[in-house]
Amino acid sequence: MRKTATLIALYLFGYVQEGQTFPMTSGLAFSRTTDMMHATFFCSKLNTRKSRLCPQFSGVKPGVLYQRMLDDNGEWFNADLAAKMNLKSRSPPASKPVLASGTLEWGWYSAMSTEGKGKGTQVGGSSNQDSMAAVPLGTMDLFGIFDGHGEFGHKVSAYVANNLPDQIRQRLPEIEKAGMDEGRATLPLQEAFRETHQSLLAQKKFDTFLSGSTCIIVLVAGEANQKRMIVANAGDCRCIVCTEGWGGKLITTQISVDQSPDRPDERKRIEMNGGIVGMVDVSLERPSVISVEAAAKKGADLGPARVFWPDGSWEPPFDSCFPGLAMSRSLGDSVLDDLGVFPDPEVYTRAVKPKDRFLVIASDGVWQVMSNEEVSAVVNSCDGDADRACKAIYERAAQKWEAEEHEGDGFGYRDDISSFVIFFGSTK
């Protein structure tokens, strides 16, 4: 069976048609998009008496901190303010998912990425910030999802998708020798993530001070009937594998572990480096960061735990509740380098077992609203059709986002949704 792959950088920049496939022989990254709008800021000139400045905002003409906000039809939420500032509208964001598929000697897969909605209220605007990659690396096949955030999150995730596979390729002999030894596999993969992170910070095409990307990659390695998975995760994307158990019962195993700021070991590292883990309580007279414990005691839904600098570390308007990153590991986000938010992945290995049926890798746009078992059941209902499985995951996740965010009225926020569904087997 001829190896094919869809070489994907689905932050959607626009040169490859939906469903297009390529021989799985070289590098990756295709993209597709509508014209994109990024957040635009204005702020008053920073007071240089303090010790830290926010570099991309220093010396800006006086004004107000402002972010462009668009609805899903490309119209401004605040039309009057937009008119006063002479801001132009844009075409509606892409609503049709981008779907691609490929076949391998040991299985077949599909990949799908869909732009979220209501994202004009977030830094980064309404473009899809997820990227995806499927790359042959000699005796291994790499699959990756990269979930960007911040103003240039789409560019960060695309950069990582384009560069991390080459860093891993350079370290294949070490990874091969590691076999099932997670400890031995960890060092070369951490080096690959760190090198990609450093080159990302060094490039000058876009700023990474407040922009970054989470990352999960899965390497499927080994000879036929002796395959193994090597998973490296930095952030809150996730990988699960589904196995046929006794009597045909589906058994779901989560391979990676999410890295959130309030995970005890992650929180300890951040706080030892001087960071604060908590949530912003906007109900206070002056919105302030409160601890995870205080938020739980209040019983208020303040969103996920985030990482902050102590108040006063930066100049106004960044002297409080700054920057509020909702993950404890990422590539980019140099503002938090000193606080222990780093790119090092956690590495896991697992043998591919004869009864393993499929593997699912997805961004947190799926996992925030669907359980591992729910995703497994959805894929299992698609009878080995990977395209159909990706579409079904998207449809179910989108329905749940709508129900949870706005009680089904169609106006709620929805994160970008990206997934790989990879079936094990010799034929499709």
XYZ file of C-alpha atoms in Angstrom:
428
model
C 0.000 0.000 0.000
C 1.462 3.342 -1.030
C 2.199 5.642 1.856
C 0.406 8.942 1.628
C -0.018 11.775 4.028
C -1.712 15.033 4.374
C 0.909 17.514 5.321
C -0.936 19.851 7.536
C -0.379 23.174 9.169
C -4.017 23.921 9.751
C -3.690 27.320 11.241
C -5.236 27.956 7.838
C -3.048 30.087 5.622
C -4.489 29.001 2.347
C -2.674 27.211 -0.433
C -3.952 23.630 -0.313
C -7.403 22.405 -1.161
C -9.545 20.446 1.276
C -8.825 16.743 1.181
C -5.620 17.051 -0.857
C -3.040 14.346 -0.148
C 0.665 14.031 -0.865
C 3.205 11.192 -1.002
C 4.476 10.676 2.530
C 8.116 11.206 1.625
C 9.269 14.565 2.889
C 8.422 17.483 5.117
C 5.079 18.849 6.052
C 2.791 21.714 6.360
C -0.012 22.826 4.248
C -2.434 25.477 5.150
C -5.666 27.085 4.176
C -7.479 30.208 5.369
C -9.697 33.151 4.850
C -8.137 36.558 5.398
C -7.249 36.773 9.043
C -7.665 39.542 11.557
C -5.398 39.849 14.553
C -5.964 41.734 17.745
C -4.896 45.349 17.597
C -3.906 47.200 20.731
C -3.541 50.802 21.707
C -2.267 51.796 25.127
C -0.937 54.767 26.988
C 2.833 55.242 26.995
C 4.430 53.112 29.650
C 5.893 54.588 32.797
C 9.611 53.782 32.643
C 10.131 54.093 36.395
C 9.178 50.463 36.960
C 11.545 47.565 36.428
C 9.787 45.708 33.608
C 8.292 46.944 30.371
C 6.070 45.101 27.960
C 8.286 45.406 24.847
C 5.716 45.492 22.073
C 3.753 48.257 23.824
C 6.572 50.620 24.829
C 6.450 54.049 23.219
C 2.953 53.634 21.790
C 0.965 56.831 21.288
C -1.513 57.576 24.076
C -4.836 55.862 23.727
C -6.831 53.093 25.321
C -6.160 49.403 25.538
C -8.525 47.991 22.957
C -9.040 44.757 21.088
C -10.942 44.399 17.854
C -13.987 42.228 18.363
C -15.835 40.561 15.496
C -18.855 38.348 15.483
C -19.103 35.220 13.358
C -20.357 37.190 10.356
C -17.306 39.413 10.375
C -19.160 42.385 11.861
C -18.023 44.464 14.806
C -19.761 43.805 18.107
C -19.440 47.515 18.884
C -20.241 49.071 15.529
C -20.282 52.664 16.852
C -16.794 52.398 18.318
C -15.538 50.689 15.158
C -16.913 53.539 13.051
C -15.258 56.169 15.266
C -11.924 54.382 14.956
C -12.408 53.884 11.202
C -11.972 50.129 11.523
C -12.858 48.010 8.519
C -14.826 44.801 8.667
C -13.646 41.527 7.172
C -15.096 38.519 5.439
C -16.689 35.899 7.706
C -14.335 33.304 9.156
C -14.156 29.882 7.542
C -16.916 27.740 8.974
C -16.314 24.596 6.943
C -13.877 22.178 8.580
C -10.651 21.333 6.785
C -10.453 17.560 6.378
C -7.512 15.490 5.139
C -6.578 11.818 5.178
C -3.744 9.388 4.518
C -2.816 5.707 4.450
C 0.153 3.931 5.976
C 1.610 0.437 5.902
C 0.183 -0.220 9.350
C -3.059 1.773 9.286
C -4.940 4.796 8.042
C -5.929 8.171 9.447
C -7.829 11.378 8.968
C -7.159 14.830 10.361
C -9.586 17.684 10.800
C -9.307 21.239 12.070
C -12.139 23.711 12.507
C -12.048 27.355 13.449
C -13.910 28.276 16.615
C -16.558 30.941 16.997
C -17.030 33.989 19.158
C -13.228 34.302 19.227
C -13.214 38.018 18.477
C -13.317 38.437 22.232
C -9.929 36.748 22.566
C -6.480 38.050 21.842
C -5.594 36.604 18.476
C -8.883 37.381 16.805
C -11.053 34.875 15.059
C -8.499 32.895 13.017
C -7.902 29.201 13.632
C -4.811 28.989 15.815
C -4.425 25.213 15.684
C -1.828 23.541 13.461
C -1.401 19.850 12.647
C 1.388 17.709 11.216
C 1.789 14.224 9.741
C 5.400 13.466 8.835
C 7.358 10.310 7.923
C 10.629 10.058 9.855
C 12.353 6.998 8.468
C 11.214 4.074 10.609
C 8.763 6.282 12.493
C 5.651 8.256 11.611
C 4.971 11.504 13.461
C 1.566 12.999 14.166
C 1.265 16.301 15.981
C -1.257 18.901 17.099
C -0.141 22.404 18.050
C -2.635 24.731 19.733
C -1.620 28.376 19.514
C -2.709 31.239 21.752
C -2.125 34.977 21.908
C -2.021 37.557 19.146
C 0.362 35.508 16.988
C -0.718 32.087 18.199
C -1.526 30.890 14.675
C 1.990 31.773 13.547
C 3.608 30.173 16.590
C 1.749 26.883 16.126
C 2.605 26.831 12.418
C 6.265 27.523 13.194
C 6.394 24.643 15.662
C 4.604 22.325 13.220
C 7.181 23.145 10.556
C 10.304 22.995 12.711
C 9.842 20.468 15.516
C 9.750 17.409 13.198
C 13.193 18.275 11.834
C 14.566 18.606 15.368
C 13.153 15.175 16.186
C 14.544 13.742 12.937
C 18.047 14.754 14.016
C 17.641 12.717 17.210
C 16.056 9.576 15.773
C 19.013 7.272 16.569
C 18.740 8.135 20.271
C 14.961 7.718 20.250
C 15.272 4.383 18.432
C 17.810 3.094 20.956
C 15.525 4.074 23.818
C 12.939 1.514 22.755
C 10.254 1.357 25.460
C 12.458 3.146 28.025
C 10.644 6.419 28.740
C 13.628 7.842 30.602
C 16.004 7.364 27.676
C 13.444 8.702 25.183
C 12.757 11.806 27.269
C 16.139 13.509 26.889
C 16.295 13.673 23.055
C 12.658 14.739 22.833
C 13.138 17.445 25.463
C 16.159 18.678 23.522
C 14.081 18.807 20.330
C 11.324 20.819 22.031
C 13.851 23.180 23.658
C 15.717 23.819 20.402
C 12.440 24.587 18.647
C 11.464 26.917 21.487
C 14.779 28.779 21.365
C 14.695 29.197 17.583
C 11.099 30.395 17.865
C 12.123 33.097 20.338
C 15.114 34.076 18.190
C 13.207 34.570 14.913
C 12.107 38.139 14.131
C 9.054 37.696 11.898
C 6.543 37.849 14.751
C 6.622 38.438 18.484
C 6.414 35.589 20.987
C 6.389 37.599 24.192
C 2.664 37.009 24.727
C 2.066 34.327 22.103
C 2.784 30.615 22.239
C 1.569 27.129 21.484
C 0.965 23.894 23.305
C 2.157 20.762 21.530
C 1.587 17.025 21.494
C 3.362 14.643 19.149
C 2.917 10.900 18.757
C 5.640 8.801 17.137
C 4.575 5.368 15.908
C 7.774 3.314 15.617
C 8.983 -0.252 15.152
C 8.605 -3.136 12.757
C 5.298 -4.717 11.780
C 3.602 -6.439 14.736
C 6.118 -4.765 17.071
C 4.889 -1.194 16.908
C 5.170 1.180 19.836
C 3.908 4.691 20.538
C 6.128 7.438 21.915
C 4.096 10.419 23.085
C 5.599 13.802 23.989
C 3.240 16.406 25.425
C 3.682 20.022 26.490
C 0.351 21.570 27.414
C -3.269 20.464 27.328
C -3.729 18.611 24.057
C -4.329 14.908 24.682
C -3.840 11.430 23.266
C -5.994 8.355 23.935
C -5.861 4.789 22.614
C -8.849 2.478 22.382
C -8.618 -1.281 22.721
C -11.120 -4.060 22.158
C -11.569 -5.860 25.451
C -13.394 -8.982 26.642
C -16.662 -9.508 24.811
C -15.936 -6.658 22.409
C -16.103 -4.020 25.148
C -14.168 -0.849 24.282
C -11.407 0.060 26.745
C -10.103 3.647 26.606
C -6.649 4.527 27.919
C -5.384 8.091 28.249
C -1.704 8.122 27.303
C -0.729 11.746 27.955
C -1.400 13.795 31.094
C -2.675 17.372 30.784
C -0.353 20.009 32.207
C -2.424 22.677 33.909
C -1.195 25.340 36.343
C -3.167 23.835 39.239
C -1.752 20.328 38.831
C 0.137 20.004 42.128
C 3.608 19.333 40.681
C 3.211 22.015 38.003
C 1.947 24.546 40.523
C 4.836 23.823 42.863
C 7.394 24.521 40.119
C 5.728 27.785 39.110
C 5.410 29.071 42.656
C 9.015 28.122 43.445
C 10.007 30.375 40.535
C 8.003 33.298 41.923
C 4.819 32.884 39.889
C 1.241 32.953 41.112
C -1.352 30.334 40.202
C -4.957 31.444 40.523
C -7.996 32.984 38.869
C -9.124 36.561 38.287
C -12.140 37.524 40.376
C -13.881 40.252 38.397
C -16.600 40.609 41.040
C -14.204 42.503 43.301
C -14.135 46.311 43.279
C -10.707 46.030 41.694
C -10.383 42.762 39.719
C -7.647 40.729 41.380
C -6.061 37.301 41.280
C -7.311 34.958 43.992
C -5.956 31.530 44.819
C -7.387 28.275 43.529
C -8.487 27.458 47.078
C -10.213 30.826 47.543
C -12.062 30.407 44.259
C -13.240 26.941 45.302
C -14.412 28.277 48.660
C -16.444 31.007 46.954
C -18.013 28.425 44.673
C -17.688 30.817 41.760
C -16.922 29.710 38.210
C -13.846 31.802 37.435
C -12.559 29.650 34.621
C -9.332 27.651 34.576
C -6.348 28.277 36.824
C -3.807 30.613 35.229
C -0.216 31.746 35.699
C 0.457 35.347 36.734
C 3.346 37.597 37.636
C 2.994 39.191 41.100
C 1.220 42.536 40.989
C 3.605 45.420 40.310
C 6.116 43.356 38.349
C 5.247 45.186 35.115
C 4.243 48.679 34.087
C 0.576 49.772 33.887
C -1.654 48.592 32.366
C 0.130 45.265 32.933
C 0.829 45.762 36.613
C -2.019 43.495 37.744
C -3.491 40.149 36.644
C -0.778 39.725 34.015
C -0.564 37.735 31.785
C -2.907 34.912 32.895
C -1.736 31.941 30.828
C -4.014 28.902 31.287
C -1.324 26.251 30.821
C 1.904 25.448 32.632
C 4.007 24.370 29.626
C 4.204 25.798 26.130
C 6.548 26.870 23.358
C 6.868 30.636 23.051
C 5.324 32.809 25.810
C 8.706 34.269 26.726
C 6.993 36.554 29.254
C 6.733 33.523 31.538
C 10.134 31.906 30.970
C 11.359 33.125 34.351
C 8.334 31.687 36.158
C 8.860 28.073 35.150
C 6.488 27.881 32.192
C 8.774 25.940 29.890
C 8.589 23.818 26.702
C 9.818 20.510 28.151
C 7.429 17.688 27.255
C 6.437 14.778 29.414
C 7.170 11.560 27.525
C 5.228 8.305 27.591
C 5.741 5.018 25.744
C 3.282 2.229 25.054
C 3.426 -0.908 22.937
C 0.773 -1.184 20.230
C -1.215 -4.262 21.241
C -2.971 -6.694 18.879
C -6.381 -5.569 20.143
C -5.682 -1.835 19.849
C -8.219 -0.419 17.407
C -7.547 3.299 17.116
C -5.693 6.305 18.460
C -7.166 9.790 18.908
C -5.079 12.956 19.277
C -6.979 16.203 19.787
C -6.676 19.794 20.937
C -8.396 20.979 24.100
C -11.286 22.233 21.994
C -12.384 18.598 22.162
C -11.302 17.648 25.679
C -12.847 20.663 27.405
C -16.316 19.397 26.521
C -15.942 15.647 25.850
C -14.658 12.833 28.047
C -12.181 10.244 26.824
C -14.910 7.592 26.801
C -17.310 9.796 24.870
C -14.711 10.429 22.166
C -13.984 6.694 21.983
C -17.657 5.846 21.610
C -18.126 8.412 18.846
C -15.149 7.054 16.873
C -16.170 3.450 17.453
C -19.614 4.148 15.996
C -18.036 5.129 12.677
C -16.995 1.567 11.740
C -13.397 2.330 10.788
C -14.202 5.374 8.638
C -11.606 7.911 9.808
C -13.098 10.834 7.848
C -16.502 10.193 9.332
C -14.979 9.819 12.809
C -13.248 13.223 12.645
C -16.462 14.873 11.489
C -18.416 13.144 14.239
C -15.970 14.337 16.921
C -16.275 17.892 15.626
C -20.068 17.777 15.469
C -20.428 16.386 18.976
C -17.897 18.821 20.464
C -19.505 21.792 18.689
C -22.925 20.796 20.004
C -21.597 20.569 23.530
C -19.815 23.921 23.290
C -23.062 25.528 22.181
C -25.080 23.880 24.928
C -22.591 24.705 27.687
C -21.696 28.247 26.650
C -25.054 29.704 25.718
C -27.723 27.153 26.445
C -28.127 26.287 22.785
C -28.909 29.783 21.492
C -26.125 29.634 18.884
C -24.181 32.633 20.188
C -21.719 31.007 22.574
C -17.939 30.811 22.403
C -16.342 27.707 20.877
C -12.641 26.897 20.847
C -10.842 25.687 17.729
C -11.423 21.943 17.335
C -8.693 19.726 15.847
C -8.277 15.966 15.866
C -6.423 13.020 14.377
C -8.168 9.660 14.243
C -5.679 6.888 13.460
C -6.848 3.302 12.917
C -4.504 0.352 13.297
C -4.666 -2.324 10.600
C -3.189 -3.439 7.285
C -6.065 -2.296 5.041
C -8.823 0.270 5.179
